[in-house]
mmCIF file of C-alpha atoms in Angstrom:
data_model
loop_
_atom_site.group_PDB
_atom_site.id
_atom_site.type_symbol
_atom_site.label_atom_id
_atom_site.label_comp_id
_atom_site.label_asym_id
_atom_site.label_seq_id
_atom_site.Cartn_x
_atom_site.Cartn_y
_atom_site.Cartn_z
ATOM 1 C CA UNK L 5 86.208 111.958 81.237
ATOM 2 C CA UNK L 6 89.499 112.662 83.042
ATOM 3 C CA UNK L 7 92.526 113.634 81.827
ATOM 4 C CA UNK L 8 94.748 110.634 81.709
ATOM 5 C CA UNK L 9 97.529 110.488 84.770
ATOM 6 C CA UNK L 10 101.040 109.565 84.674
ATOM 7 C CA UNK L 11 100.330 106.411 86.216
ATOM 8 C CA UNK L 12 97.728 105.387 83.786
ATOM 9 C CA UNK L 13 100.227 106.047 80.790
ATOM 10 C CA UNK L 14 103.199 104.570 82.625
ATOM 11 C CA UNK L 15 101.207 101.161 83.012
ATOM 12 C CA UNK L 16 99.955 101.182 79.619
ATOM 13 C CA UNK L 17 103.463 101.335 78.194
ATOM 14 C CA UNK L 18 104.148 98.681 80.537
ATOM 15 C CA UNK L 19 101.750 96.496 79.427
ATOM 16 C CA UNK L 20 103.030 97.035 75.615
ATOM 17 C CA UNK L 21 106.629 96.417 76.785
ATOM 18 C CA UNK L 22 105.612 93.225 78.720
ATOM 19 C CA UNK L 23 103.444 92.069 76.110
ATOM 20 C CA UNK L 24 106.485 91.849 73.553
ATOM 21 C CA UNK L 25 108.847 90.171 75.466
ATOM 22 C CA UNK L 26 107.112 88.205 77.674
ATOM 23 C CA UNK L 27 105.572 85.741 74.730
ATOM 24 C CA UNK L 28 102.138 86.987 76.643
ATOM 25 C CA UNK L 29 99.198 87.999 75.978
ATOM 26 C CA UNK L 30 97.460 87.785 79.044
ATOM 27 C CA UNK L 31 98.678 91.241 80.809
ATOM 28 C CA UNK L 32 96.861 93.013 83.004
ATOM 29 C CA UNK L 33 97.149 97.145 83.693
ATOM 30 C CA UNK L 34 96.040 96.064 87.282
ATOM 31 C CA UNK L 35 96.212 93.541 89.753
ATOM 32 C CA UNK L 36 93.181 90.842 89.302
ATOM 33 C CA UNK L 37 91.661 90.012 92.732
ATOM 34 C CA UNK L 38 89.179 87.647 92.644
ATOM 35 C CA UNK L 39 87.232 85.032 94.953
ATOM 36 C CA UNK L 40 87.100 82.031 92.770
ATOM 37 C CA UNK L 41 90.420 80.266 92.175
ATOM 38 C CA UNK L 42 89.206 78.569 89.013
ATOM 39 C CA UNK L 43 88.563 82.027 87.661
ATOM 40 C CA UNK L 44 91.511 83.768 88.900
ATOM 41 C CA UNK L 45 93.362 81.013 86.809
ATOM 42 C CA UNK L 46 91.104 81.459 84.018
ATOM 43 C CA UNK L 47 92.941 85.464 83.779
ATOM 44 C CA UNK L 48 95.947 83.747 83.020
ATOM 45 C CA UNK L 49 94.901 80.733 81.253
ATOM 46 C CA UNK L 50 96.070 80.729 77.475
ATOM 47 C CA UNK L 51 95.477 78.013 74.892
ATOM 48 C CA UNK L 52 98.307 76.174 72.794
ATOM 49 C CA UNK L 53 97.000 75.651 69.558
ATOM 50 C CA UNK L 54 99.987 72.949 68.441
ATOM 51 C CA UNK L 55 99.710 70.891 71.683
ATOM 52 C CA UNK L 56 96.300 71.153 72.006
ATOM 53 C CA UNK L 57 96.254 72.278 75.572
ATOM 54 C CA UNK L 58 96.324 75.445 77.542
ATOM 55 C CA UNK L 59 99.117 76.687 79.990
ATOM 56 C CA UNK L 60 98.794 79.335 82.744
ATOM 57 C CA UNK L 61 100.796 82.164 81.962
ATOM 58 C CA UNK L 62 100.158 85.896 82.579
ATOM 59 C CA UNK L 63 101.118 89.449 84.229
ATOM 60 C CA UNK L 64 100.011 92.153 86.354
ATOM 61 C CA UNK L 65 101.077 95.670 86.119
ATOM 62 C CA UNK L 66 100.506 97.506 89.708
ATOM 63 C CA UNK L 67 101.630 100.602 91.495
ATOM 64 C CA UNK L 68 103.779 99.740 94.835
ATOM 65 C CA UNK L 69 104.712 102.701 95.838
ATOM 66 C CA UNK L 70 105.663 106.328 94.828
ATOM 67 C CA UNK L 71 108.306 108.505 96.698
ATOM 68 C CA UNK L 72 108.154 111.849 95.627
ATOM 69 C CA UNK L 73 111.100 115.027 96.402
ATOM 70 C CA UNK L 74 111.595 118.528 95.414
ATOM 71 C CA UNK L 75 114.161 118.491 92.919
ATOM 72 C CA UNK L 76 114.304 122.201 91.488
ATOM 73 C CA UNK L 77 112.280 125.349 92.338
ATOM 74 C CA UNK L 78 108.328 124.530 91.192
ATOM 75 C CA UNK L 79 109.317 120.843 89.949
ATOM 76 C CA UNK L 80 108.679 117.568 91.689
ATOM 77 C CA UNK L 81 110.194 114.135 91.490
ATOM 78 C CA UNK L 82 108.042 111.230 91.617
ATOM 79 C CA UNK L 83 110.125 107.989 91.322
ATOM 80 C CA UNK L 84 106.968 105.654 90.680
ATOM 81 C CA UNK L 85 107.391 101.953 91.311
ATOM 82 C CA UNK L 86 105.803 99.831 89.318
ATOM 83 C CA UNK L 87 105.557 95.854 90.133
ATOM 84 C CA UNK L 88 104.719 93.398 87.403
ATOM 85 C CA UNK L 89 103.477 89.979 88.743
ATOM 86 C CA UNK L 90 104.033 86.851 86.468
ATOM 87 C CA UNK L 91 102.918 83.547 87.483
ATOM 88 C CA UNK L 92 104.120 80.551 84.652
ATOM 89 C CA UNK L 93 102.601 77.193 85.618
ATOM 90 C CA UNK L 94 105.171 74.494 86.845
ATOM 91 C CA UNK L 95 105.282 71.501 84.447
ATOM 92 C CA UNK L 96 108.752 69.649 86.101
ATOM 93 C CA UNK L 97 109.433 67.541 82.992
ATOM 94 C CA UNK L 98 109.507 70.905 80.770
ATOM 95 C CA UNK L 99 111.922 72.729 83.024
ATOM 96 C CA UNK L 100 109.395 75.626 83.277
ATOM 97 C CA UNK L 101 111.627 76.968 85.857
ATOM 98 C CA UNK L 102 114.267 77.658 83.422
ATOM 99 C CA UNK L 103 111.912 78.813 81.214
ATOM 100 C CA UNK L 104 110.278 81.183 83.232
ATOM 101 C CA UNK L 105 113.837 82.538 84.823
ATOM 102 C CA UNK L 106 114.841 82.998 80.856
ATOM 103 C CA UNK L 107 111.338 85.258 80.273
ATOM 104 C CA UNK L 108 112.102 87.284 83.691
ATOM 105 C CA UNK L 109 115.668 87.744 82.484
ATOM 106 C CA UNK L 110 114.416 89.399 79.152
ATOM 107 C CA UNK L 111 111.716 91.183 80.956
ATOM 108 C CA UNK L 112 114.318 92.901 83.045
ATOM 109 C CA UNK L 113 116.782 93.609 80.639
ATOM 110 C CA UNK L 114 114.033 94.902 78.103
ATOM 111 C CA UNK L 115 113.245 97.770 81.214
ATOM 112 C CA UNK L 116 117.209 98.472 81.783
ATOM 113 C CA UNK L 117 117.030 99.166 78.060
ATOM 114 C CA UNK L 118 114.014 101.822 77.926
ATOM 115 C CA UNK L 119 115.445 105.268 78.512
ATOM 116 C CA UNK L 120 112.182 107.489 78.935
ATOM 117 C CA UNK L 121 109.322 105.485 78.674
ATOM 118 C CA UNK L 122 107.947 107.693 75.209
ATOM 119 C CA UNK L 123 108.435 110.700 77.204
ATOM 120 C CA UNK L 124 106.715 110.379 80.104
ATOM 121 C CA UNK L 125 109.950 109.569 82.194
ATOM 122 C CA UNK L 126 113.267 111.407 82.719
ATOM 123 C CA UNK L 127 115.807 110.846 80.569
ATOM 124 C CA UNK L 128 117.798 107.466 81.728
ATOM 125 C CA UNK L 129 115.025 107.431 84.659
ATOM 126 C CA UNK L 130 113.787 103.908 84.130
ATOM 127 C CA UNK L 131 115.020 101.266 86.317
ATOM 128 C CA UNK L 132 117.439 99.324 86.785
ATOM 129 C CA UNK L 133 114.922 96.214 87.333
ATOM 130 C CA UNK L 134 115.005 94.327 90.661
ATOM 131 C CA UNK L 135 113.819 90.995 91.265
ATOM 132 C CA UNK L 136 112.665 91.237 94.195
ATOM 133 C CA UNK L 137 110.495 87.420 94.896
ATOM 134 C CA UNK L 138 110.834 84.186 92.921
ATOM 135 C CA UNK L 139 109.177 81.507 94.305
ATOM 136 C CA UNK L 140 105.850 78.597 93.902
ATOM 137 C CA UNK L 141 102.825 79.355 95.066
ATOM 138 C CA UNK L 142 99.610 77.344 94.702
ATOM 139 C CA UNK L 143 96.566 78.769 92.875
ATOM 140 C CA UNK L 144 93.588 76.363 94.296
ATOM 141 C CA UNK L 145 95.388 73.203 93.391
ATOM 142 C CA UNK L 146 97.523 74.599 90.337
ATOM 143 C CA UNK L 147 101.434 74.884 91.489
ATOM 144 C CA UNK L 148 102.766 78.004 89.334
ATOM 145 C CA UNK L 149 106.082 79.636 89.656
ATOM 146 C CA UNK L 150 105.408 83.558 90.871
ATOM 147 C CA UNK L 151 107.352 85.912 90.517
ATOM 148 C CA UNK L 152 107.685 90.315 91.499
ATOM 149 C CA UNK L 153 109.671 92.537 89.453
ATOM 150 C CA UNK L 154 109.879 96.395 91.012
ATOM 151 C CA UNK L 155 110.500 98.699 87.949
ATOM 152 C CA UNK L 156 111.072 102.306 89.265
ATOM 153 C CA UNK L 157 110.529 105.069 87.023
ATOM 154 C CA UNK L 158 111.372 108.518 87.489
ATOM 155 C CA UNK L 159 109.179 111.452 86.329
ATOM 156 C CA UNK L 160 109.688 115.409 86.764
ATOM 157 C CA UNK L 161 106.782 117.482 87.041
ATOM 158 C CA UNK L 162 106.075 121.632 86.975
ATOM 159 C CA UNK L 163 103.918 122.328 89.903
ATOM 160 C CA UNK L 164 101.739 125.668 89.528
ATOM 161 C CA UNK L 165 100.917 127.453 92.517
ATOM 162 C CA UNK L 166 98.072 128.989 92.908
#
């Protein structure tokens, strides 16, 4: 097996960070591609045990990009740029926008807050958060609010030569 990378850690925290703020369970280290709308739904889909129903609601943790610089003799700077996807199905009479903006307000503010992601980041390298798309979208014939947050997190490496 591999050693794990800084990306695979980085996302994993993610997902820990998102999972406790973002009353979610359904968050996923990658993004979900599939063919089948009903199924693609079905990621996100979890049931309400007091109303008896279920509600889309879910997350994707993905890499977007990674600039990288020399920042001191034999150390590299990797600002990585992780985007977390949320989609929160729009039910007018329950003001899910509101909802949904009030989630995306704590997710941000809950990645302004982290300082060094357990380590793996700089000190005072994580964010600030961006929102960078709000919108609806239709998922086959569900209408779901979607939204893009861009986290970047810097991370200083040694590099050995040769």
């Amino acid at each position: 097996r591999m050693p794990e990378t800084t990306y695979r850690k980085l996302v994993d925290l993610a997902v820990v960070m998102l999972k406790a703020v973002a009353e979610c369970d359904r968050v996923h280290p990658y993004e979900r591609l599939v063919d089948d709308k009903a199924a693609f739904l079905n990621l996100f889909r979890q049931e309400r045990p007091l109303r008896k129903d279920s509600m889309i609601h879910g997350w994707t943790i993905s890499r977007t990009a990674t600039p990288a610089e020399m920042s001191a003799f034999a150390k590299i700077q990797r600002t990585y740029s992780l985007t977390l996807r949320g989609i929160y199905k729009v039910v007018d009479s329950d003001e899910t926008e509101r909802t949904f903006q009030d989630i995306i307000e704590r997710v941000m503010d809950t990645f302004d807050a982290e300082t060094d992601m357990a380590g793996e980041a700089m000190l005072y390298g994580v964010g600030p958060a961006q929102l960078i798309v709000f919108e609806a979208r239709t998922f086959g014939s569900t209408l779901c609010h979607y939204c893009e947050i861009m986290v970047p997190i810097a991370v200083q490496r040694s590099v050995s030569y040769g």
